XYZ file of N, CA and C in Angstrom:
630
model
N 11.012 24.948 44.619
C 11.624 24.335 43.428
C 11.281 24.902 42.101
N 10.104 25.341 41.892
C 9.848 26.025 40.855
C 10.487 27.252 40.643
N 10.571 27.959 41.662
C 11.292 29.430 41.680
C 12.829 29.122 41.436
N 13.423 28.044 42.035
C 14.789 27.739 41.681
C 14.920 27.460 40.211
N 14.087 26.588 39.727
C 14.246 26.235 38.274
C 14.156 27.385 37.288
N 13.155 28.217 37.804
C 13.195 29.719 36.807
C 14.495 30.491 37.049
N 14.886 30.598 38.064
C 16.029 31.247 38.356
C 17.387 30.849 37.651
N 17.648 29.392 37.421
C 18.453 28.670 36.730
C 18.312 29.053 35.188
N 16.980 28.923 34.800
C 16.873 29.366 33.417
C 17.208 30.640 33.033
N 16.830 31.561 34.028
C 17.094 33.090 33.680
C 18.570 33.268 33.710
N 19.399 32.525 34.559
C 20.881 32.755 34.632
C 21.398 32.288 33.454
N 20.860 31.099 32.795
C 21.493 30.497 31.588
C 21.187 31.602 30.540
N 20.019 32.015 30.351
C 19.608 32.989 29.396
C 20.518 34.201 29.461
N 20.631 34.864 30.589
C 21.569 35.959 30.864
C 22.857 35.711 30.395
N 23.434 34.533 30.684
C 24.764 34.179 30.500
C 25.051 33.712 28.943
N 24.053 33.982 28.181
C 24.235 33.642 26.720
C 24.193 32.096 26.273
N 23.744 31.170 26.983
C 23.570 29.822 26.687
C 22.447 29.662 26.116
N 22.323 28.563 25.422
C 21.112 28.080 24.674
C 20.541 26.606 25.291
N 19.760 26.476 26.197
C 19.455 25.279 27.065
C 19.233 24.384 26.282
N 18.246 24.549 25.270
C 17.662 23.517 24.493
C 18.890 22.850 23.533
N 19.610 23.573 22.608
C 20.501 22.931 21.950
C 21.653 22.540 22.742
N 22.047 23.278 23.901
C 23.247 22.927 24.743
C 22.884 21.274 25.237
N 21.766 21.097 25.444
C 21.358 19.850 26.161
C 21.421 18.656 24.950
N 21.340 19.159 23.764
C 21.266 18.222 22.508
C 22.814 17.927 21.939
N 23.658 18.689 22.622
C 24.977 18.366 22.369
C 25.697 17.385 23.092
N 26.253 16.344 22.872
C 27.081 15.436 24.018
C 28.054 16.185 24.959
N 27.795 15.791 26.062
C 28.866 16.584 27.224
C 30.140 16.627 26.876
N 30.539 15.433 26.386
C 31.779 15.148 25.992
C 32.453 16.265 24.840
N 31.551 16.972 24.262
C 31.984 17.752 23.036
C 32.693 19.030 23.602
N 32.179 19.537 24.858
C 32.565 20.838 25.289
C 34.194 20.936 25.525
N 34.779 19.622 25.914
C 36.045 19.678 26.156
C 36.984 19.879 25.045
N 36.293 19.721 23.898
C 37.223 19.642 22.422
C 36.711 21.005 21.761
N 35.878 21.820 22.286
C 35.521 22.950 21.415
C 36.594 23.889 21.230
N 37.515 24.285 22.079
C 38.708 25.101 21.899
C 39.665 24.611 20.850
N 39.805 23.355 21.034
C 40.953 22.818 20.197
C 40.635 22.486 18.877
N 39.222 22.114 18.757
C 38.846 22.038 17.400
C 38.652 23.294 16.493
N 38.466 24.425 17.320
C 38.265 25.763 16.734
C 39.770 26.148 16.325
N 40.779 25.811 17.155
C 42.075 26.346 16.947
C 42.629 25.501 15.583
N 42.458 24.225 15.641
C 42.802 23.249 14.511
C 42.046 23.909 13.304
N 40.831 24.237 13.323
C 40.091 24.376 12.043
C 40.527 25.855 11.503
N 40.821 26.780 12.321
C 41.287 28.055 11.829
C 42.732 27.848 11.312
N 43.457 27.075 11.799
C 44.893 26.975 11.247
C 44.767 26.440 9.932
N 43.842 25.648 9.499
C 43.910 25.084 8.186
C 42.886 25.695 7.353
N 41.957 26.373 7.723
C 40.771 26.968 6.850
C 40.586 28.536 7.184
N 41.507 29.052 8.040
C 41.274 30.377 8.235
C 40.469 30.841 9.297
N 40.375 32.146 9.650
C 39.591 32.689 10.760
C 38.010 32.350 10.744
N 37.617 32.210 9.411
C 36.204 32.148 9.334
C 36.049 30.619 9.166
N 36.725 29.625 9.481
C 36.633 28.157 9.464
C 35.316 27.709 9.761
N 34.499 26.854 8.967
C 33.224 26.439 9.434
C 33.371 25.296 10.673
N 33.644 25.792 11.700
C 33.817 25.011 13.138
C 32.488 24.361 13.129
N 31.402 24.882 13.227
C 30.236 24.130 13.553
C 30.012 22.986 12.503
N 30.371 23.238 11.258
C 30.080 22.020 10.273
C 31.121 21.009 10.742
N 32.361 21.161 11.251
C 33.145 20.065 11.670
C 32.817 19.364 12.979
N 32.185 20.327 13.815
C 31.723 19.571 15.046
C 30.582 18.675 14.778
N 29.710 19.331 13.978
C 28.635 18.261 13.486
C 28.943 17.098 12.832
N 30.146 17.126 12.014
C 30.654 16.050 11.396
C 31.189 15.104 12.543
N 31.830 15.524 13.573
C 32.399 14.661 14.510
C 31.231 13.975 15.424
N 30.146 14.692 15.375
C 28.803 14.227 16.162
C 28.483 13.089 15.376
N 28.451 13.360 14.000
C 27.847 12.142 13.284
C 28.717 10.980 13.251
N 30.214 11.152 13.147
C 30.972 10.022 13.155
C 31.091 9.294 14.479
N 31.051 10.029 15.608
C 31.529 9.241 16.705
C 30.652 9.721 18.062
N 29.786 10.587 17.851
C 29.162 11.102 19.006
C 30.215 11.684 20.127
N 31.298 12.073 19.599
C 32.466 12.525 20.385
C 32.964 11.579 21.546
N 32.902 10.382 21.030
C 33.473 9.282 21.670
C 34.810 9.138 21.157
N 35.854 9.461 21.923
C 37.419 9.160 21.477
C 38.068 7.772 21.188
N 37.008 6.948 21.970
C 37.419 5.407 21.786
C 36.502 4.706 20.819
N 35.587 5.460 20.134
C 34.837 4.728 19.355
C 35.425 3.811 18.285
N 34.810 2.695 17.987
C 35.515 1.794 16.861
C 34.241 1.255 16.197
N 34.274 1.246 14.978
C 33.021 0.844 14.205
C 33.177 -0.476 13.751
N 32.134 -1.185 13.484
C 32.134 -2.801 13.141
C 33.026 -2.880 12.008
N 33.417 -1.955 11.177
C 34.267 -2.227 9.978
C 35.697 -1.823 10.457
N 35.997 -1.134 11.522
C 37.275 -0.723 11.887
C 37.677 0.564 11.926
N 36.698 1.514 11.663
C 37.012 2.881 11.741
C 37.367 3.333 13.183
N 38.237 4.356 13.364
C 38.632 4.333 14.686
C 38.432 6.024 15.149
N 38.254 6.156 16.661
C 38.310 7.522 17.211
C 37.243 8.418 16.751
N 37.533 9.807 17.289
C 36.465 10.735 17.172
C 36.272 11.078 15.579
N 37.222 10.882 14.731
C 36.831 11.171 13.366
C 36.656 10.006 12.467
N 36.642 8.669 13.180
C 36.399 7.511 12.431
C 37.174 7.269 11.256
N 38.531 7.633 11.339
C 39.453 7.097 10.177
C 39.599 5.644 10.189
N 39.707 5.148 8.959
C 39.990 3.768 8.733
C 41.722 3.682 8.888
N 42.133 2.581 9.273
C 43.707 2.483 9.574
C 44.396 2.838 8.319
N 43.987 2.339 7.079
C 44.660 2.804 5.692
C 44.595 4.313 5.564
N 43.533 4.820 5.753
C 43.283 6.324 5.462
C 44.121 7.027 6.666
N 44.238 6.751 7.819
C 44.888 7.352 8.824
C 46.442 7.376 8.550
N 46.783 6.152 7.943
C 48.242 6.088 7.424
C 48.552 6.781 6.291
N 47.626 6.848 5.457
C 47.941 7.746 4.364
C 48.034 9.076 4.530
N 47.220 9.635 5.266
C 47.132 11.168 5.631
C 48.346 11.569 6.360
N 48.741 10.602 7.329
C 49.841 10.897 8.060
C 51.165 11.079 7.270
N 51.206 10.371 6.102
C 52.248 10.523 5.203
C 52.128 11.872 4.465
N 50.913 12.209 3.983
C 50.765 13.468 3.448
C 51.024 14.838 4.029
N 50.753 14.653 5.447
C 51.003 15.842 6.173
C 51.851 15.345 7.373
N 53.066 15.194 7.140
C 53.989 14.413 8.249
C 54.177 15.386 9.312
N 54.273 16.623 9.028
C 54.666 17.768 10.006
C 53.372 18.051 11.120
N 52.476 17.594 10.701
C 51.012 17.742 11.615
C 50.601 16.513 11.937
N 50.681 15.318 11.346
C 50.000 14.063 11.409
C 51.003 12.846 11.690
N 52.127 12.992 11.539
C 53.107 11.832 11.438
C 52.792 10.917 12.739
N 52.259 11.289 13.758
C 52.288 10.394 14.924
C 51.083 9.187 14.555
N 50.192 9.595 13.763
C 49.375 8.492 13.267
C 48.590 7.851 14.536
N 47.751 8.628 15.230
C 47.139 8.294 16.343
C 45.645 8.419 16.430
N 44.813 7.790 15.573
C 43.445 7.889 15.459
C 42.572 8.098 16.839
N 43.040 7.328 17.733
C 42.362 7.400 19.010
C 42.821 8.705 19.850
N 43.794 9.400 19.393
C 44.157 10.599 20.233
C 43.276 11.719 19.636
N 42.375 12.190 20.521
C 41.534 13.320 20.193
C 42.270 14.510 19.345
N 43.437 14.917 19.786
C 43.985 16.057 19.166
C 44.378 15.643 17.763
N 44.924 14.417 17.584
C 45.354 13.952 16.177
C 44.098 13.717 15.354
N 43.033 13.261 15.897
C 41.706 13.124 15.114
C 41.257 14.367 14.537
N 41.131 15.446 15.539
C 40.601 16.623 15.097
C 41.413 17.280 13.890
N 42.772 17.260 13.967
C 43.737 17.788 12.987
C 43.644 17.157 11.727
N 43.311 15.703 11.817
C 43.199 14.866 10.694
C 41.886 15.320 9.933
N 40.903 15.365 10.903
C 39.644 15.644 10.208
C 39.508 16.940 9.350
N 39.870 18.045 9.907
C 39.821 19.284 9.203
C 40.914 19.275 8.103
N 42.044 18.719 8.194
C 42.950 18.405 6.983
C 42.250 17.621 5.901
N 41.830 16.586 6.238
C 41.389 15.567 5.117
C 39.888 16.422 4.384
N 39.264 17.082 5.274
C 38.108 17.871 4.419
C 38.649 18.989 3.685
N 39.772 19.543 4.068
C 40.264 20.703 3.311
C 41.045 20.016 2.060
N 41.566 18.712 2.167
C 42.304 18.110 0.950
C 41.005 17.768 -0.009
N 39.845 17.287 0.378
C 38.786 17.192 -0.559
C 38.399 18.423 -1.193
N 38.121 19.567 -0.480
C 37.661 20.819 -0.812
C 38.531 21.372 -1.971
N 40.055 21.086 -1.800
C 40.599 21.716 -2.827
C 40.688 20.932 -4.089
N 40.162 19.803 -4.011
C 40.053 18.942 -5.287
C 38.503 18.838 -5.897
N 37.735 19.708 -5.375
C 36.406 19.836 -5.902
C 36.152 21.237 -6.309
N 36.599 21.607 -7.453
C 36.330 22.888 -8.084
C 35.052 22.996 -8.881
N 34.865 24.259 -9.283
C 33.578 24.507 -10.084
C 32.376 24.186 -9.541
N 32.136 24.641 -8.318
C 30.740 24.508 -7.564
C 30.008 25.704 -7.571
N 28.689 25.557 -7.626
C 27.850 26.724 -7.585
C 27.940 27.696 -6.339
N 28.260 26.920 -5.213
C 28.417 27.745 -3.917
C 29.415 26.955 -2.965
N 29.703 27.575 -2.022
C 30.312 27.001 -0.911
C 29.717 25.779 -0.186
N 28.327 26.284 -0.027
C 27.511 25.120 0.448
C 27.560 23.945 -0.328
N 27.343 23.907 -1.698
C 27.408 22.730 -2.548
C 28.889 22.118 -2.394
N 29.976 23.041 -2.259
C 31.364 22.293 -2.288
C 31.384 21.703 -0.922
N 30.860 22.309 0.065
C 31.159 21.383 1.433
C 30.316 20.181 1.568
N 29.203 20.046 0.876
C 28.457 18.870 0.838
C 29.024 17.864 -0.194
N 29.815 18.280 -1.256
C 30.539 17.314 -2.011
C 31.673 16.775 -1.060
N 32.359 17.739 -0.396
C 33.558 17.245 0.357
C 32.964 16.357 1.493
N 32.032 16.456 2.136
C 31.681 15.675 2.972
C 31.211 14.245 2.466
N 30.449 14.304 1.295
C 30.425 13.105 0.681
C 31.595 12.400 0.312
N 32.726 12.998 -0.130
C 33.930 12.502 -0.318
C 34.631 11.864 0.785
N 34.501 12.542 1.939
C 35.115 12.044 3.388
C 34.389 10.525 3.594
N 33.146 10.666 3.316
C 32.320 9.320 3.656
C 32.660 8.223 2.792
N 32.528 8.608 1.445
C 32.640 7.499 0.525
C 33.779 7.403 -0.589
N 34.632 8.685 -0.441
C 35.694 8.636 -1.484
C 35.691 9.810 -2.471
N 36.528 10.301 -2.873
C 36.637 11.569 -3.937
C 36.193 10.884 -5.175
N 36.789 9.706 -5.483
C 36.454 9.008 -6.759
C 35.008 9.083 -7.060
N 34.133 8.647 -6.083
C 32.622 8.423 -6.389
C 32.239 9.931 -6.598
N 32.602 11.032 -5.945
C 32.115 12.211 -6.238
C 32.372 12.511 -7.625
N 33.516 12.321 -7.945
C 33.944 12.770 -9.402
C 33.165 12.040 -10.452
N 32.880 10.654 -10.229
C 32.064 9.917 -11.105
C 30.533 10.427 -11.277
N 29.938 10.691 -10.006
C 28.626 11.077 -9.898
C 28.570 12.458 -10.539
N 29.446 13.277 -10.451
C 29.430 14.575 -11.253
C 29.419 14.465 -12.635
N 30.415 13.396 -13.154
C 30.382 13.210 -14.590
C 29.280 12.591 -15.024
N 28.496 11.741 -14.447
C 27.175 11.213 -14.709
C 26.077 12.238 -14.661
N 26.174 13.074 -13.837
C 25.044 14.048 -13.735
C 25.069 14.947 -14.919
N 26.239 15.347 -15.379
C 26.374 15.829 -16.616
C 25.919 15.434 -17.877
N 26.201 14.210 -17.866
C 25.776 13.325 -19.088
C 24.156 13.103 -19.061
N 23.488 13.339 -17.781
C 22.203 13.412 -17.885
C 21.416 14.746 -17.922
N 22.237 15.674 -18.151
C 21.619 17.038 -18.202
C 21.345 17.762 -16.988
N 22.041 17.225 -15.910
C 21.942 17.850 -14.492
C 23.112 18.816 -14.306
N 22.965 19.632 -13.284
C 23.895 20.675 -13.064
C 24.990 20.264 -12.109
N 26.087 19.718 -12.596
C 27.097 19.133 -11.975
C 27.907 20.118 -10.943
N 27.716 21.480 -10.790
C 28.222 22.365 -10.086
C 27.369 22.383 -8.737
N 26.207 21.687 -8.739
C 25.393 21.741 -7.563
C 25.102 20.369 -6.912
N 25.353 20.274 -5.754
C 25.210 19.036 -5.027
C 23.580 18.844 -4.771
N 22.974 19.685 -4.215
C 21.561 19.516 -3.650
C 20.830 19.487 -4.694
N 19.934 18.323 -4.713
C 18.955 18.119 -5.762
C 19.326 18.108 -7.183
N 20.754 17.931 -7.395
C 21.342 17.776 -8.735
C 22.123 16.387 -8.561
N 23.434 16.669 -8.383
C 24.320 15.577 -8.096
C 23.897 14.616 -6.996
N 23.243 15.097 -6.004
C 22.902 14.425 -4.991
C 21.958 13.220 -5.368
N 21.236 13.344 -6.514
C 20.161 12.329 -7.016
C 20.827 11.286 -7.777
N 22.190 11.440 -8.125
C 22.702 10.502 -9.237
C 23.728 9.491 -8.401
N 23.663 8.145 -8.698
C 24.417 7.218 -8.149
C 25.167 6.534 -9.333
N 26.540 6.910 -9.281
C 27.321 6.325 -10.346
C 27.848 4.710 -10.314
N 27.092 4.101 -9.324
C 27.533 2.642 -9.226
C 27.548 2.097 -7.642
N 27.275 2.890 -6.777
C 27.259 2.381 -5.278
C 26.011 1.378 -5.151
N 26.376 0.478 -4.154
C 25.186 -0.216 -3.842
C 24.103 0.581 -3.122
N 22.974 -0.038 -3.112
C 21.954 0.931 -2.694
C 21.957 1.373 -1.195
N 22.726 0.550 -0.382
C 22.870 0.757 1.007
C 24.127 1.877 1.356
N 25.093 1.729 0.453
C 26.195 2.656 0.585
C 25.754 3.903 -0.080
N 24.872 3.885 -1.110
C 24.452 5.164 -1.676
C 23.516 5.850 -0.486
N 22.492 5.364 0.165
C 21.679 5.959 0.959
C 22.484 6.359 2.337
N 23.602 5.548 2.751
C 24.348 6.190 3.603
C 25.177 7.350 3.381
N 25.689 7.394 2.177
C 26.510 8.423 1.518
C 25.508 9.790 1.489
N 24.454 9.743 0.907
C 23.490 10.692 0.660
C 23.091 11.195 2.131
N 23.043 10.452 3.032
C 22.471 10.939 4.330
C 23.484 11.620 5.220
N 24.781 11.375 4.833
C 25.754 11.996 5.521
C 25.894 13.490 5.559
N 26.121 14.049 4.258
C 26.085 15.684 4.407
C 24.746 16.153 4.881
N 23.798 15.386 4.572
C 22.420 16.133 4.994
C 22.275 16.078 6.551
N 22.762 14.951 7.198
C 22.617 15.073 8.554
C 23.450 16.021 9.360
N 24.614 16.004 8.695
C 25.877 16.774 9.208
C 25.128 18.291 9.200
N 24.953 18.702 7.892
C 24.325 20.059 7.698
C 23.166 20.584 8.327
N 22.125 19.727 8.138
C 20.966 20.074 8.542
C 20.181 19.404 9.800
N 20.902 18.567 10.204
C 20.449 17.960 11.681
C 21.307 18.426 12.695
N 22.599 17.989 12.524
C 23.515 18.423 13.722
C 24.040 19.711 13.717
N 24.332 20.265 12.749
C 25.158 21.544 12.689
C 24.258 22.780 13.221
N 22.956 22.795 13.124
C 22.120 23.831 13.632
C 22.265 24.042 15.216
N 22.618 22.734 15.826
C 22.736 22.664 17.104
C 24.081 23.361 17.800
N 25.030 23.130 16.885
C 26.270 23.809 17.236
C 26.336 25.292 16.899
N 25.701 25.600 15.786
C 25.541 27.118 15.564
C 24.850 27.956 16.567
N 23.904 27.201 17.192
C 23.049 27.795 18.137
C 23.647 27.898 19.599
N 24.502 26.806 19.751
C 25.391 26.815 21.027
C 26.464 27.737 21.174
N 26.655 28.556 20.016
C 27.771 29.345 19.775
C 29.436 28.929 19.319
N 29.468 27.817 18.552
C 30.549 27.113 18.208
C 31.197 27.876 17.032
N 30.494 28.724 16.360
C 31.048 29.499 15.267
C 30.447 29.285 14.036
N 30.934 29.671 12.678
C 30.564 29.575 11.664
C 30.228 28.145 11.121
N 29.248 28.043 10.131
C 28.984 26.777 9.600
C 28.622 27.126 8.007
N 28.821 26.072 7.319
C 28.342 26.061 5.810
C 26.863 25.765 5.613
N 26.350 26.644 4.631
C 24.922 26.667 4.490
C 23.961 27.150 5.365
N 24.639 27.869 6.460
C 23.734 28.486 7.429
C 24.485 29.681 7.726
N 23.852 30.723 8.180
C 24.437 31.835 8.970
C 24.240 31.832 10.406
N 25.525 32.339 10.900
C 25.425 32.295 12.522
C 24.404 33.435 12.831
N 23.723 32.985 13.826
C 22.710 33.916 14.363
C 23.474 35.084 15.179
């Protein structure tokens, strides 16, 4: 039995897999890897941060395509019905079907919505900061990001930097909503993303691919 186990581990290592990290990624994720990569590259280019988006889906739904939150968010990307309807109208060529429970639609919508935010968050110190702002906007709304940055400036902080600058500023959310929002990019980038980077899903923000 021990010899068999060692043989399996050796085979895994020789084939390039990462057993520790692969085990920590939901088994459901693998079936979506190729399609997420394709959708991300269509919108973001060949260097799309696929591992970041995979980590975001991990945070949102644990790759459960039928997930529904207590407040009504739906599918892999956990779009609220109103947001799903809105983005379908913004990008009718790609998202007109308006199917948040359809994994293909959800992944297309997620990468598009992230890009929509990214394009509306200029003047950041780095792409890492910009992605953190974009993720914060995905979770809580672009308006709050803009208000937080404005308040940070008024307090003498660097509004071009998310981490340890705007991250610390709350322009008016409830304490619970603020904790959730600040935990969102933190968990995606520094808890879940390393697992997808190590498992070979591709580039990610704030990290280099090994």
